[in-house]
mmCIF file of C-alpha atoms in Angstrom:
data_model
loop_
_atom_site.group_PDB
_atom_site.id
_atom_site.type_symbol
_atom_site.label_atom_id
_atom_site.label_comp_id
_atom_site.label_asym_id
_atom_site.label_seq_id
_atom_site.Cartn_x
_atom_site.Cartn_y
_atom_site.Cartn_z
ATOM 1 C CA UNK D 17 -56.905 46.368 -41.135
ATOM 2 C CA UNK D 18 -54.302 49.052 -40.835
ATOM 3 C CA UNK D 19 -54.451 52.585 -39.542
ATOM 4 C CA UNK D 20 -51.847 55.294 -39.809
ATOM 5 C CA UNK D 21 -51.822 58.141 -37.321
ATOM 6 C CA UNK D 22 -49.704 61.216 -38.031
ATOM 7 C CA UNK D 23 -48.997 63.491 -35.083
ATOM 8 C CA UNK D 24 -47.503 66.942 -35.669
ATOM 9 C CA UNK D 25 -46.832 69.869 -33.369
ATOM 10 C CA UNK D 26 -49.471 72.548 -33.874
ATOM 11 C CA UNK D 27 -48.552 75.643 -35.828
ATOM 12 C CA UNK D 28 -47.002 78.167 -33.507
ATOM 13 C CA UNK D 29 -45.504 75.561 -31.206
ATOM 14 C CA UNK D 30 -41.722 75.705 -31.339
ATOM 15 C CA UNK D 31 -40.187 72.632 -32.980
ATOM 16 C CA UNK D 32 -36.521 72.431 -31.970
ATOM 17 C CA UNK D 33 -36.046 69.064 -33.707
ATOM 18 C CA UNK D 34 -37.280 70.472 -36.991
ATOM 19 C CA UNK D 35 -35.099 73.521 -36.514
ATOM 20 C CA UNK D 36 -32.061 71.312 -35.918
ATOM 21 C CA UNK D 37 -32.802 69.404 -39.140
ATOM 22 C CA UNK D 38 -33.149 72.646 -41.089
ATOM 23 C CA UNK D 39 -29.821 73.857 -39.756
ATOM 24 C CA UNK D 40 -28.075 70.558 -40.484
ATOM 25 C CA UNK D 41 -29.421 70.419 -44.050
ATOM 26 C CA UNK D 42 -28.033 73.908 -44.640
ATOM 27 C CA UNK D 43 -24.662 72.870 -43.222
ATOM 28 C CA UNK D 44 -24.637 69.904 -45.616
ATOM 29 C CA UNK D 45 -25.065 72.256 -48.551
ATOM 30 C CA UNK D 46 -28.781 71.776 -49.254
ATOM 31 C CA UNK D 47 -30.002 75.262 -50.126
ATOM 32 C CA UNK D 48 -33.548 76.482 -50.269
ATOM 33 C CA UNK D 49 -34.840 74.631 -47.237
ATOM 34 C CA UNK D 50 -37.262 77.082 -45.681
ATOM 35 C CA UNK D 51 -38.960 75.468 -42.750
ATOM 36 C CA UNK D 52 -38.871 71.970 -41.311
ATOM 37 C CA UNK D 53 -41.351 70.370 -38.928
ATOM 38 C CA UNK D 54 -40.868 66.922 -37.469
ATOM 39 C CA UNK D 55 -43.669 64.721 -36.237
ATOM 40 C CA UNK D 56 -44.471 61.124 -35.482
ATOM 41 C CA UNK D 57 -46.199 58.490 -37.541
ATOM 42 C CA UNK D 58 -47.722 55.471 -35.857
ATOM 43 C CA UNK D 59 -48.861 52.467 -37.876
ATOM 44 C CA UNK D 60 -51.366 50.233 -36.134
ATOM 45 C CA UNK D 61 -52.486 46.721 -37.045
ATOM 46 C CA UNK D 62 -56.073 46.600 -35.874
ATOM 47 C CA UNK D 63 -58.819 43.985 -35.695
ATOM 48 C CA UNK D 64 -61.128 44.150 -38.702
ATOM 49 C CA UNK D 65 -64.077 46.413 -38.102
ATOM 50 C CA UNK D 66 -62.300 48.871 -35.834
ATOM 51 C CA UNK D 67 -63.775 52.275 -36.610
ATOM 52 C CA UNK D 68 -62.143 55.625 -37.036
ATOM 53 C CA UNK D 69 -63.835 56.759 -33.831
ATOM 54 C CA UNK D 70 -61.886 54.174 -31.844
ATOM 55 C CA UNK D 71 -58.591 55.212 -33.443
ATOM 56 C CA UNK D 72 -59.370 58.842 -32.637
ATOM 57 C CA UNK D 73 -60.032 57.814 -29.033
ATOM 58 C CA UNK D 74 -56.568 56.191 -28.960
ATOM 59 C CA UNK D 75 -55.109 59.484 -30.194
ATOM 60 C CA UNK D 76 -56.931 61.562 -27.606
ATOM 61 C CA UNK D 77 -56.021 59.284 -24.733
ATOM 62 C CA UNK D 78 -52.487 58.216 -25.592
ATOM 63 C CA UNK D 79 -50.953 58.930 -28.956
ATOM 64 C CA UNK D 80 -51.158 62.719 -29.130
ATOM 65 C CA UNK D 81 -50.847 65.502 -26.591
ATOM 66 C CA UNK D 82 -53.723 67.545 -27.943
ATOM 67 C CA UNK D 83 -52.616 70.663 -26.074
ATOM 68 C CA UNK D 84 -49.665 71.082 -28.408
ATOM 69 C CA UNK D 85 -50.135 68.428 -31.091
ATOM 70 C CA UNK D 86 -52.631 67.803 -33.848
ATOM 71 C CA UNK D 87 -53.235 64.383 -35.341
ATOM 72 C CA UNK D 88 -54.564 62.888 -38.541
ATOM 73 C CA UNK D 89 -56.014 59.389 -38.958
ATOM 74 C CA UNK D 90 -55.926 57.387 -42.204
ATOM 75 C CA UNK D 91 -57.532 53.966 -42.394
ATOM 76 C CA UNK D 92 -56.461 51.436 -45.014
ATOM 77 C CA UNK E 9 -43.206 73.568 -52.552
ATOM 78 C CA UNK E 10 -43.587 71.023 -49.797
ATOM 79 C CA UNK E 11 -42.139 67.579 -49.308
ATOM 80 C CA UNK E 12 -43.056 64.993 -46.744
ATOM 81 C CA UNK E 13 -40.558 62.326 -45.766
ATOM 82 C CA UNK E 14 -41.726 59.318 -43.764
ATOM 83 C CA UNK E 15 -39.012 57.292 -42.051
ATOM 84 C CA UNK E 16 -39.862 53.877 -40.577
ATOM 85 C CA UNK E 17 -37.743 51.166 -39.036
ATOM 86 C CA UNK E 18 -37.290 48.335 -41.531
ATOM 87 C CA UNK E 19 -39.270 45.161 -41.036
ATOM 88 C CA UNK E 20 -37.397 42.881 -38.687
ATOM 89 C CA UNK E 21 -35.804 45.713 -36.736
ATOM 90 C CA UNK E 22 -37.075 45.748 -33.172
ATOM 91 C CA UNK E 23 -39.239 48.765 -32.415
ATOM 92 C CA UNK E 24 -39.408 49.227 -28.639
ATOM 93 C CA UNK E 25 -41.373 52.485 -28.945
ATOM 94 C CA UNK E 26 -44.042 50.777 -31.005
ATOM 95 C CA UNK E 27 -44.106 47.889 -28.578
ATOM 96 C CA UNK E 28 -44.582 50.285 -25.658
ATOM 97 C CA UNK E 29 -47.514 51.918 -27.452
ATOM 98 C CA UNK E 30 -49.104 48.528 -28.154
ATOM 99 C CA UNK E 31 -48.784 47.590 -24.503
ATOM 100 C CA UNK E 32 -50.183 50.925 -23.299
ATOM 101 C CA UNK E 33 -53.172 50.740 -25.657
ATOM 102 C CA UNK E 34 -53.974 47.292 -24.275
ATOM 103 C CA UNK E 35 -53.706 48.593 -20.716
ATOM 104 C CA UNK E 36 -56.158 51.385 -21.598
ATOM 105 C CA UNK E 37 -58.694 48.809 -22.749
ATOM 106 C CA UNK E 38 -58.263 49.066 -26.517
ATOM 107 C CA UNK E 39 -58.533 45.485 -27.703
ATOM 108 C CA UNK E 40 -57.544 44.086 -31.044
ATOM 109 C CA UNK E 41 -54.357 46.073 -31.480
ATOM 110 C CA UNK E 42 -52.006 43.628 -33.149
ATOM 111 C CA UNK E 43 -48.769 45.338 -33.991
ATOM 112 C CA UNK E 44 -47.614 48.924 -33.715
ATOM 113 C CA UNK E 45 -44.664 50.562 -35.479
ATOM 114 C CA UNK E 46 -43.602 54.112 -34.797
ATOM 115 C CA UNK E 47 -41.687 56.244 -37.250
ATOM 116 C CA UNK E 48 -40.906 59.851 -38.037
ATOM 117 C CA UNK E 49 -42.466 62.231 -40.471
ATOM 118 C CA UNK E 50 -40.549 65.285 -41.618
ATOM 119 C CA UNK E 51 -42.275 68.088 -43.509
ATOM 120 C CA UNK E 52 -39.959 70.312 -45.526
ATOM 121 C CA UNK E 53 -40.663 73.703 -47.093
ATOM 122 C CA UNK E 54 -38.443 73.706 -50.173
ATOM 123 C CA UNK E 55 -37.577 76.189 -52.886
ATOM 124 C CA UNK E 56 -39.724 75.705 -55.985
ATOM 125 C CA UNK E 57 -38.127 73.367 -58.461
ATOM 126 C CA UNK E 58 -36.406 71.155 -55.914
ATOM 127 C CA UNK E 59 -36.523 67.641 -57.324
ATOM 128 C CA UNK E 60 -37.273 64.339 -55.689
ATOM 129 C CA UNK E 61 -33.642 63.350 -56.245
ATOM 130 C CA UNK E 62 -32.468 66.152 -53.965
ATOM 131 C CA UNK E 63 -34.952 65.171 -51.253
ATOM 132 C CA UNK E 64 -33.765 61.570 -51.516
ATOM 133 C CA UNK E 65 -30.193 62.817 -51.110
ATOM 134 C CA UNK E 66 -31.261 64.591 -47.897
ATOM 135 C CA UNK E 67 -32.715 61.304 -46.669
ATOM 136 C CA UNK E 68 -29.596 59.318 -47.487
ATOM 137 C CA UNK E 69 -27.249 61.839 -45.894
ATOM 138 C CA UNK E 70 -29.204 63.019 -42.874
ATOM 139 C CA UNK E 71 -32.840 62.143 -42.382
ATOM 140 C CA UNK E 72 -32.745 58.343 -42.365
ATOM 141 C CA UNK E 73 -30.296 55.762 -41.116
ATOM 142 C CA UNK E 74 -30.590 53.483 -44.119
ATOM 143 C CA UNK E 75 -28.997 50.564 -42.292
ATOM 144 C CA UNK E 76 -32.086 50.135 -40.158
ATOM 145 C CA UNK E 77 -34.639 52.575 -41.601
ATOM 146 C CA UNK E 78 -36.522 52.896 -44.852
ATOM 147 C CA UNK E 79 -37.930 56.170 -46.104
ATOM 148 C CA UNK E 80 -40.654 57.372 -48.439
ATOM 149 C CA UNK E 81 -40.772 60.761 -50.166
ATOM 150 C CA UNK E 82 -43.994 62.536 -51.199
ATOM 151 C CA UNK E 83 -43.866 65.848 -53.018
ATOM 152 C CA UNK E 84 -46.812 68.265 -52.996
#
């Protein structure tokens, strides 16, 4: 089975990477780009039967820094 | 309107970050983790009426290195 974890900086945490992308898009002539946030996506191939609870434990212990990042788990 | 762009390394391109995550999960005692791929997700706040074609142009010109990365656009 597959799981996809999306990790984003929490609202209110400065995102210099996203800000750099926003600036660069403007410089390239793309108008109307308001805000940009960049995060990580991690795709995991897991043994069948792995539960969402175990994936969330992976997030808490390794994949996300929960002080400044939030994460979302999708199983497929 | 919002757009989400997901950028992943193409299949066959080595992903050392993903490999490091796989190794670290194993070291933490999470068994059954087969493969891990890490990519980027970019959330854009766009002016209403921006089309998917314009977001794809942003990907081609800035957000993805299409030699080694593939991208997916979702509009919301």
